[in-house]
Every structure is written in structure tokens, then in C-alpha cells.
Tab-separated table of C-alpha atoms and ligand atoms in Angstrom:
chain	number	residue	atom	x	y	z
A	171	UNK	CA	-10.683	18.190	14.638
A	172	UNK	CA	-10.818	14.578	15.892
A	173	UNK	CA	-9.869	11.869	13.391
A	174	UNK	CA	-10.202	8.111	13.884
A	175	UNK	CA	-7.334	5.962	12.599
A	176	UNK	CA	-7.607	2.162	12.386
A	177	UNK	CA	-4.601	0.053	11.291
A	178	UNK	CA	-1.243	1.135	12.736
A	179	UNK	CA	1.107	-1.142	10.774
A	180	UNK	CA	4.196	-0.346	8.668
A	181	UNK	CA	2.264	2.411	6.844
A	182	UNK	CA	-0.533	3.394	9.208
A	183	UNK	CA	1.665	4.180	12.216
A	184	UNK	CA	3.820	6.867	10.524
A	185	UNK	CA	0.758	8.250	8.703
A	186	UNK	CA	-1.067	8.620	12.032
A	187	UNK	CA	2.004	10.322	13.536
A	188	UNK	CA	1.984	12.857	10.678
A	189	UNK	CA	-1.669	13.675	11.399
A	190	UNK	CA	-0.739	14.381	15.036
A	191	UNK	CA	2.148	16.579	13.821
A	192	UNK	CA	-0.341	18.470	11.628
A	193	UNK	CA	-2.373	19.290	14.760
A	194	UNK	CA	-5.226	16.764	14.547
A	195	UNK	CA	-6.502	14.891	17.612
A	196	UNK	CA	-6.540	11.124	16.974
A	197	UNK	CA	-8.593	8.176	18.233
A	198	UNK	CA	-6.661	5.019	17.269
A	199	UNK	CA	-7.286	1.281	17.100
A	200	UNK	CA	-5.207	-1.772	16.130
A	201	UNK	CA	-5.008	-5.442	17.116
A	202	UNK	CA	-1.371	-4.850	18.134
A	203	UNK	CA	-1.339	-3.168	21.555
A	204	UNK	CA	2.265	-1.892	21.287
A	205	UNK	CA	1.353	0.120	18.164
A	206	UNK	CA	-1.627	1.661	19.986
A	207	UNK	CA	0.561	2.462	23.029
A	208	UNK	CA	3.092	4.264	20.816
A	209	UNK	CA	0.392	6.600	19.485
A	210	UNK	CA	-1.183	7.090	22.936
A	211	UNK	CA	2.241	8.233	24.168
A	212	UNK	CA	2.048	10.962	21.506
A	213	UNK	CA	-1.363	12.149	22.726
A	214	UNK	CA	-3.817	9.905	20.849
A	215	UNK	CA	-6.824	8.299	22.536
A	216	UNK	CA	-7.247	4.499	22.270
A	217	UNK	CA	-10.479	2.764	21.213
A	218	UNK	CA	-11.413	-0.933	21.282
A	219	UNK	CA	-13.003	-1.257	17.847
A	220	UNK	CA	-14.385	0.531	14.794
A	221	UNK	CA	-17.716	1.210	16.505
A	222	UNK	CA	-16.039	3.059	19.382
A	223	UNK	CA	-13.771	5.011	17.011
A	224	UNK	CA	-16.758	6.064	14.892
A	225	UNK	CA	-18.806	7.112	17.934
A	226	UNK	CA	-16.034	9.609	18.814
A	227	UNK	CA	-15.077	10.944	15.349
A	228	UNK	CA	-16.792	12.064	12.150
A	229	UNK	CA	-13.754	11.251	10.002
A	230	UNK	CA	-12.403	7.692	10.198
A	231	UNK	CA	-9.287	6.593	8.287
A	232	UNK	CA	-8.562	2.882	7.749
A	233	UNK	CA	-5.139	1.474	6.728
A	234	UNK	CA	-5.588	-2.321	6.738
A	235	UNK	CA	-4.103	-5.208	4.713
A	236	UNK	CA	-6.874	-6.215	2.259
A	237	UNK	CA	-10.584	-6.249	1.360
A	238	UNK	CA	-11.748	-8.768	4.045
A	239	UNK	CA	-10.050	-6.750	6.836
A	240	UNK	CA	-11.682	-3.510	5.654
A	241	UNK	CA	-15.102	-5.209	5.344
A	242	UNK	CA	-14.783	-6.570	8.908
A	243	UNK	CA	-13.660	-3.277	10.430
A	244	UNK	CA	-16.264	-1.183	8.576
A	245	UNK	CA	-19.294	-3.479	8.258
A	246	UNK	CA	-18.682	-6.344	10.747
A	247	UNK	CA	-19.796	-6.770	14.366
A	248	UNK	CA	-18.471	-3.833	16.412
A	249	UNK	CA	-17.651	-2.146	13.107
A	250	UNK	CA	-17.588	1.517	12.081
A	251	UNK	CA	-21.111	1.316	10.628
A	252	UNK	CA	-22.515	0.586	14.117
A	253	UNK	CA	-21.038	3.744	15.662
A	254	UNK	CA	-20.949	6.266	12.815
A	255	UNK	CA	-23.398	9.152	12.544
A	256	UNK	CA	-24.986	10.200	9.242
A	257	UNK	CA	-22.705	12.749	7.566
A	258	UNK	CA	-19.516	11.006	8.747
A	259	UNK	CA	-16.895	9.838	6.260
A	260	UNK	CA	-14.720	6.725	6.019
A	261	UNK	CA	-11.460	7.358	4.158
A	262	UNK	CA	-10.088	3.904	3.337
A	263	UNK	CA	-6.391	4.275	2.488
A	264	UNK	CA	-5.737	0.505	2.281
A	265	UNK	CA	-5.026	-1.107	-1.118
A	266	UNK	CA	-8.058	-3.339	-1.751
A	267	UNK	CA	-10.138	-4.629	-4.685
A	268	UNK	CA	-12.138	-1.823	-6.385
A	269	UNK	CA	-15.237	-4.057	-6.262
A	270	UNK	CA	-14.910	-4.330	-2.459
A	271	UNK	CA	-14.645	-0.513	-2.217
A	272	UNK	CA	-17.895	-0.194	-4.162
A	273	UNK	CA	-19.650	-2.786	-1.938
A	274	UNK	CA	-18.549	-1.068	1.288
A	275	UNK	CA	-19.525	2.347	-0.146
A	276	UNK	CA	-23.043	1.089	-0.986
A	277	UNK	CA	-23.585	-0.302	2.544
A	278	UNK	CA	-22.391	2.962	4.145
A	279	UNK	CA	-24.439	5.106	1.763
A	280	UNK	CA	-27.658	3.471	3.042
A	281	UNK	CA	-26.846	4.955	6.482
A	282	UNK	CA	-25.913	8.374	5.097
A	283	UNK	CA	-22.187	7.793	5.653
A	284	UNK	CA	-19.743	8.930	2.910
A	285	UNK	CA	-16.646	7.075	1.772
A	286	UNK	CA	-13.503	7.749	-0.262
A	287	UNK	CA	-11.156	4.995	-1.483
A	288	UNK	CA	-7.736	6.602	-1.158
A	289	UNK	CA	-4.866	4.094	-1.460
A	290	UNK	CA	-1.289	5.312	-1.339
A	291	UNK	CA	1.992	4.740	-3.106
A	292	UNK	CA	5.479	5.468	-1.803
A	293	UNK	CA	6.158	2.861	0.878
A	294	UNK	CA	7.353	3.256	4.450
A	295	UNK	CA	10.019	5.970	3.814
A	296	UNK	CA	7.458	8.289	2.197
A	297	UNK	CA	4.853	7.434	4.865
A	298	UNK	CA	7.424	8.617	7.452
A	299	UNK	CA	8.337	11.775	5.474
A	300	UNK	CA	4.682	12.576	4.758
A	301	UNK	CA	5.394	12.531	1.007
A	302	UNK	CA	3.066	9.733	-0.148
A	303	UNK	CA	1.115	9.818	-3.426
A	304	UNK	CA	-2.613	9.377	-2.778
A	305	UNK	CA	-5.082	8.382	-5.531
A	306	UNK	CA	-8.692	9.024	-4.572
A	307	UNK	CA	-12.102	7.763	-5.683
A	308	UNK	CA	-15.536	8.918	-4.478
A	309	UNK	CA	-17.693	12.031	-4.776
A	310	UNK	CA	-15.641	15.050	-5.891
A	311	UNK	CA	-17.338	17.323	-3.334
A	312	UNK	CA	-16.395	14.894	-0.526
A	313	UNK	CA	-12.811	14.742	-1.860
A	314	UNK	CA	-12.620	18.563	-1.754
A	315	UNK	CA	-13.740	18.673	1.903
A	316	UNK	CA	-11.151	16.140	3.116
A	317	UNK	CA	-8.254	17.066	0.782
A	318	UNK	CA	-6.298	18.906	3.519
A	319	UNK	CA	-6.393	15.906	5.887
A	320	UNK	CA	-5.001	13.602	3.175
A	321	UNK	CA	-2.453	16.233	2.114
A	322	UNK	CA	-0.977	16.305	5.632
A	323	UNK	CA	0.327	12.756	4.932
A	324	UNK	CA	1.261	13.219	1.282
A	325	UNK	CA	3.145	15.137	-1.390
A	326	UNK	CA	0.357	14.574	-3.903
A	327	UNK	CA	-3.375	13.843	-3.545
A	328	UNK	CA	-5.114	13.335	-6.896
A	329	UNK	CA	-8.839	12.812	-7.565
A	330	UNK	CA	-9.246	10.009	-10.136
A	331	UNK	CA	-13.028	9.422	-10.319
A	332	UNK	CA	-16.000	7.664	-8.729
A	333	UNK	CA	-15.689	5.187	-5.832
A	334	UNK	CA	-13.273	2.338	-6.720
A	335	UNK	CA	-11.250	4.542	-9.084
A	336	UNK	CA	-8.607	5.122	-6.409
A	337	UNK	CA	-7.993	1.397	-6.036
A	338	UNK	CA	-8.056	0.898	-9.820
A	339	UNK	CA	-5.269	3.500	-10.092
A	340	UNK	CA	-3.387	1.670	-7.323
A	341	UNK	CA	-3.664	-1.652	-9.202
A	342	UNK	CA	-2.125	0.053	-12.269
A	343	UNK	CA	0.668	1.309	-10.017
A	344	UNK	CA	1.297	-2.192	-8.662
A	345	UNK	CA	1.512	-3.717	-12.170
A	346	UNK	CA	4.183	-1.186	-13.132
A	347	UNK	CA	6.178	-1.645	-9.913
A	348	UNK	CA	6.133	-5.472	-10.122
A	349	UNK	CA	7.157	-5.573	-13.795
A	350	UNK	CA	9.817	-2.933	-13.213
A	351	UNK	CA	11.414	-4.924	-10.344
A	352	UNK	CA	11.400	-8.048	-12.549
A	353	UNK	CA	12.969	-6.131	-15.468
A	354	UNK	CA	15.674	-4.683	-13.209
A	355	UNK	CA	16.406	-8.161	-11.755
A	356	UNK	CA	16.628	-9.719	-15.223
A	357	UNK	CA	19.005	-7.019	-16.491
A	358	UNK	CA	21.337	-6.923	-13.496
A	359	UNK	CA	21.722	-10.718	-13.361
A	360	UNK	CA	22.792	-10.541	-17.016
A	361	UNK	CA	25.379	-7.849	-16.189
A	362	UNK	CA	26.758	-9.898	-13.293
A	363	UNK	CA	27.033	-13.205	-15.156
A	364	UNK	CA	28.484	-11.472	-18.233
A	365	UNK	CA	31.271	-10.208	-15.958
A	366	UNK	CA	30.398	-6.489	-15.854
A	367	UNK	CA	30.271	-4.765	-12.442
A	368	UNK	CA	26.535	-4.279	-11.663
A	369	UNK	CA	27.255	-1.181	-9.545
A	370	UNK	CA	28.901	0.486	-12.568
A	371	UNK	CA	26.045	-0.618	-14.847
A	372	UNK	CA	23.634	1.024	-12.372
A	373	UNK	CA	25.638	4.275	-12.364
A	374	UNK	CA	25.869	4.195	-16.180
A	375	UNK	CA	22.160	3.692	-16.928
A	376	UNK	CA	20.210	5.239	-14.068
A	377	UNK	CA	20.140	8.726	-15.658
A	378	UNK	CA	18.909	7.444	-19.037
A	379	UNK	CA	15.566	6.177	-20.308
A	380	UNK	CA	15.846	2.915	-18.317
A	381	UNK	CA	16.216	4.804	-15.039
A	382	UNK	CA	13.224	4.751	-12.681
A	383	UNK	CA	12.148	5.345	-9.098
A	384	UNK	CA	11.978	1.554	-8.759
A	385	UNK	CA	15.559	1.180	-10.016
A	386	UNK	CA	16.837	3.818	-7.571
A	387	UNK	CA	14.935	2.284	-4.643
A	388	UNK	CA	15.576	-1.409	-5.320
A	389	UNK	CA	18.995	-1.832	-7.028
A	390	UNK	CA	20.976	-0.487	-4.020
A	391	UNK	CA	18.955	-2.855	-1.792
A	392	UNK	CA	19.701	-5.772	-4.123
A	393	UNK	CA	23.436	-4.972	-4.247
A	394	UNK	CA	23.487	-4.782	-0.417
A	395	UNK	CA	21.462	-8.020	-0.254
A	396	UNK	CA	19.002	-6.140	1.964
A	397	UNK	CA	15.573	-7.762	1.621
A	398	UNK	CA	14.037	-6.340	4.812
A	399	UNK	CA	10.472	-5.128	4.039
A	400	UNK	CA	9.423	-2.344	2.994
A	401	UNK	CA	6.703	-3.857	0.936
A	402	UNK	CA	6.296	-7.595	1.456
A	403	UNK	CA	6.020	-10.140	-1.372
A	404	UNK	CA	2.844	-11.419	0.376
A	405	UNK	CA	1.212	-7.972	0.043
A	406	UNK	CA	2.283	-7.670	-3.597
A	407	UNK	CA	0.768	-11.113	-4.296
A	408	UNK	CA	-2.434	-9.785	-2.675
A	409	UNK	CA	-2.360	-6.752	-5.003
A	410	UNK	CA	-1.694	-8.836	-8.139
A	411	UNK	CA	-4.574	-11.166	-7.162
A	412	UNK	CA	-6.800	-8.071	-7.042
A	413	UNK	CA	-5.293	-6.925	-10.372
A	414	UNK	CA	-6.042	-10.230	-12.133
A	415	UNK	CA	-9.541	-10.527	-10.628
A	416	UNK	CA	-10.312	-6.987	-11.803
A	417	UNK	CA	-8.721	-7.373	-15.258
A	418	UNK	CA	-10.513	-10.657	-15.953
A	419	UNK	CA	-13.762	-9.048	-14.760
A	420	UNK	CA	-13.511	-6.273	-17.356
A	421	UNK	CA	-11.920	-8.461	-20.077
A	422	UNK	CA	-8.293	-7.300	-20.189
A	423	UNK	CA	-5.599	-9.990	-20.596
A	424	UNK	CA	-2.417	-9.149	-18.636
A	425	UNK	CA	0.274	-11.543	-19.938
A	426	UNK	CA	3.275	-9.927	-18.241
A	427	UNK	CA	1.544	-9.400	-14.879
A	428	UNK	CA	0.521	-13.056	-14.721
A	429	UNK	CA	4.128	-14.143	-15.358
A	430	UNK	CA	5.469	-11.951	-12.566
A	431	UNK	CA	2.653	-13.235	-10.319
A	432	UNK	CA	3.959	-16.809	-10.865
A	433	UNK	CA	7.536	-15.655	-10.134
A	434	UNK	CA	6.273	-14.247	-6.813
A	435	UNK	CA	4.436	-17.519	-6.074
A	436	UNK	CA	7.697	-19.423	-6.669
A	437	UNK	CA	9.818	-17.309	-4.329
A	438	UNK	CA	7.069	-17.363	-1.690
A	439	UNK	CA	7.555	-21.159	-1.638
A	440	UNK	CA	11.222	-20.489	-0.858
A	441	UNK	CA	10.150	-18.568	2.266
A	442	UNK	CA	10.407	-15.053	0.786
A	443	UNK	CA	6.759	-14.041	1.351
A	444	UNK	CA	7.680	-11.832	4.288
A	445	UNK	CA	10.672	-10.264	2.517
A	446	UNK	CA	10.697	-7.048	0.478
A	447	UNK	CA	9.480	-7.377	-3.126
A	448	UNK	CA	13.107	-6.703	-4.155
A	449	UNK	CA	13.529	-10.447	-3.473
A	450	UNK	CA	12.010	-11.091	-6.945
A	451	UNK	CA	15.751	-10.965	-7.739
A	452	UNK	CA	16.188	-14.323	-5.971
A	453	UNK	CA	14.128	-16.078	-8.660
A	454	UNK	CA	16.560	-14.825	-11.317
A	455	UNK	CA	19.551	-15.758	-9.159
A	456	UNK	CA	18.202	-19.300	-8.930
A	457	UNK	CA	17.542	-19.832	-12.644
A	458	UNK	CA	20.865	-18.219	-13.668
A	459	UNK	CA	22.802	-19.874	-10.821
A	460	UNK	CA	24.405	-16.519	-10.027
A	461	UNK	CA	24.286	-14.254	-6.972
A	462	UNK	CA	24.084	-10.479	-7.481
A	463	UNK	CA	26.616	-8.862	-5.181
A	464	UNK	CA	28.781	-5.780	-5.288
B	663	NAD	P1	0.706	-4.055	7.969
B	663	NAD	O1	0.374	-5.499	7.917
B	663	NAD	O2	2.048	-3.603	8.451
B	663	NAD	O3	-0.405	-3.254	8.842
B	663	NAD	C1	-1.762	-3.591	8.908
B	663	NAD	C2	-2.257	-3.276	10.311
B	663	NAD	O4	-3.672	-3.535	10.372
B	663	NAD	C3	-1.618	-4.166	11.381
B	663	NAD	O5	-1.048	-3.359	12.389
B	663	NAD	C4	-2.783	-5.014	11.902
B	663	NAD	O6	-2.667	-5.349	13.264
B	663	NAD	C5	-3.953	-4.083	11.629
B	663	NAD	N1	-5.241	-4.799	11.608
B	663	NAD	C6	-5.590	-5.875	10.870
B	663	NAD	N2	-6.868	-6.248	11.123
B	663	NAD	C7	-7.335	-5.355	12.039
B	663	NAD	C8	-8.574	-5.201	12.716
B	663	NAD	N3	-9.597	-6.045	12.524
B	663	NAD	N4	-8.714	-4.180	13.608
B	663	NAD	C9	-7.688	-3.320	13.847
B	663	NAD	N5	-6.479	-3.422	13.238
B	663	NAD	C10	-6.303	-4.423	12.352
B	663	NAD	O7	0.446	-3.503	6.483
B	663	NAD	P2	1.027	-2.165	5.808
B	663	NAD	O8	2.310	-2.474	5.121
B	663	NAD	O9	0.931	-1.029	6.761
B	663	NAD	O10	-0.057	-1.989	4.613
B	663	NAD	C11	-1.369	-1.506	4.858
B	663	NAD	C12	-2.019	-1.275	3.497
B	663	NAD	O11	-1.260	-0.309	2.748
B	663	NAD	C13	-2.071	-2.549	2.620
B	663	NAD	O12	-3.255	-2.563	1.886
B	663	NAD	C14	-0.867	-2.388	1.703
B	663	NAD	O13	-1.020	-3.079	0.468
B	663	NAD	C15	-0.832	-0.871	1.519
B	663	NAD	N6	0.471	-0.293	1.170
B	663	NAD	C16	1.602	-0.734	1.791
B	663	NAD	C17	2.840	-0.177	1.439
B	663	NAD	C18	4.141	-0.639	2.077
B	663	NAD	O14	5.208	-0.317	1.538
B	663	NAD	N7	4.106	-1.362	3.187
B	663	NAD	C19	2.910	0.829	0.458
B	663	NAD	C20	1.726	1.274	-0.119
B	663	NAD	C21	0.514	0.709	0.242
């Protein structure tokens, strides 16, 4: 089966490679020519835009930064909607606002094109391993048809409800990750300034109730002072903007999320927007006048 794949960045490139490994033929597109060339070298076909991708494939996956990029690629000039046949499906795996997913779905539905919103969690290492977690919104019968394609990039693919539900689940995920990184930063700066070896604190507590996937992924990075992304602060700010827009829309105050959002805004001003979100630590280092090192 031929699958279109648009957006070959940190996440999209390894996800596309896993589809090739699973035996699918790919038609790929990105603004960055070197990323396209890398996939063509593995047997993929290149296309100029969404329209051309959609004219060659009935299944089109998008993995783009945010809502405006997905709207442009799907609904804009030269977009997927211009080339797609009725009965095709767009599987948008980007993390975007649930409202945007619903708007794009409605425009595609008028042309008889299906859509799933299927954002992922797990970051670059799990995109490479093919062990992502995928949370999917859309029609259940459409989910069932395309489950195997999504599963070839993931350890878990879970149906969470109607269109937009996938991105709502992803926003919940991003709240928990952001608050968890802030909590870990706060705690380990205390250990350091109180004169207790943070590495030993990590070994002592990681197996208990405070332990988490975030702690295991981010504390070693923090102790190594490795802030190479991974997941950029700029993208997490994008997600928390979508979180706050959505939460205010449905009437849910999020006091802790808004505080961590302001922490991210502060470190972005210090030039950390393109660093990994582990650099939330740097805010705590600044206010405590202490550097976390081994
Ligand atoms: P990225 O910036 O590395 O990749 C985005 C790609 O989209 C780029 O290669 C860019 O050239 C391409 N692109 C943008 N506009 C385009 C257009 N009009 N036509 C064709 N290509 C276009 O981002 P990423 O880290 O791969 O993230 C992609 C999505 O996945 C985001 O929504 C992000 O929030 C989400 N996500 C990222 C991670 C992570 O750890 N990086 C983890 C989970 C989810």
C-alpha cells in the first residue's frame, strides 16, 4: 500500500522510516530537501506538495509543528484537499489544537475525505524505536481500518473518542509532562543547595512513588547538563498555549499549568526556546543561584 507522509522533522523522519521498514511504499514531502533526499535514498518517492501527495495515495499522514501548518498543508493552495479522492483519509499525527482538528475534519468531510487526529507521545527515541504512544480521535470504524498502519510506528495505539479527542488527550499529556519537569527541577535544586548529592537522591527515590518516566528521562540529562532537544521549549510553549485556549474555552482553570507556562516564557527570553524542555531547570538554577551538576 502507498502512504503519503508530509513533515519529516525530528519525529516525522524516523516515523516514516519505520513505515518503510514495515513494508509500505511512501510518497514524502517536506520543505527541507535534505530530509526528503534521506527518505528517497530508502526507496520513497518525492512530491512537491500536499496536492501531489494526495493524488498518489489514499492514506496521507501529516507530522507538522502546529495548527496553522496543518491547515495550510491540508486546506491551503496546493493542499491535500485539492488532490485527494473521496474515500481517502488524512491521519494527522501532529500535536495541534482540538478545535483546529475539528475545523479541518469538517472541511474534508464535505469532500468525502475522512480524518483521524492521532498525536503521539514518546519523543525522538521512541519515534526511532517505533514504540510511540498514539492517542486517536475520529470515527471508530475509520480507526479500526488504519490501526495497523499506526501500530507500525508505535507500542500503543488507543482510540479515545470523536475527532479532536486525540489532541485533547495529548494536551492532558503535555500538562503532566511540563508540571513533572518543573517538580523534578524544584526538588533537585533543593537537594543540591542543601548539600546532598543529587545523583544519590535520584537513585534513592526513582523506584518509589515520586519516580516517573519524566524523572528517568530528564534527570540524567540535567545532571549531564545536556539540553539538546528532544522536545523544544518552543514546541512545549505551543502545546501549553493550546492547553490554555482549550481549558478557558470549556471553563477549566489550570493554575499550575499557567505558572509553568510563565516559567517557560522566562527561559525562552534567556535563549532557551530551542533547547530541550529539561532546560526548565535553568529557571530554578537562576532563582536559587545554584547550578545542578554531578
Ligand atoms: P520539527 O519542527 O522537527 O518538524 C516539522 C517538519 O515539518 C519540518 O521538517 C518542517 O520542514 C516541516 N514542515 C513545516 N511546514 C511544512 C509545509 N508547509 N510543507 C511540508 N513540510 C512542512 O517538529 P517535530 O519535533 O518533528 O514535531 C512535529 C509534531 O510532533 C509537533 O506537533 C510536535 O509538538 C509533536 N511532537 C514532538 C515530539 C518531540 O519530542 N519532538 C514528541 C511528541 C510530539
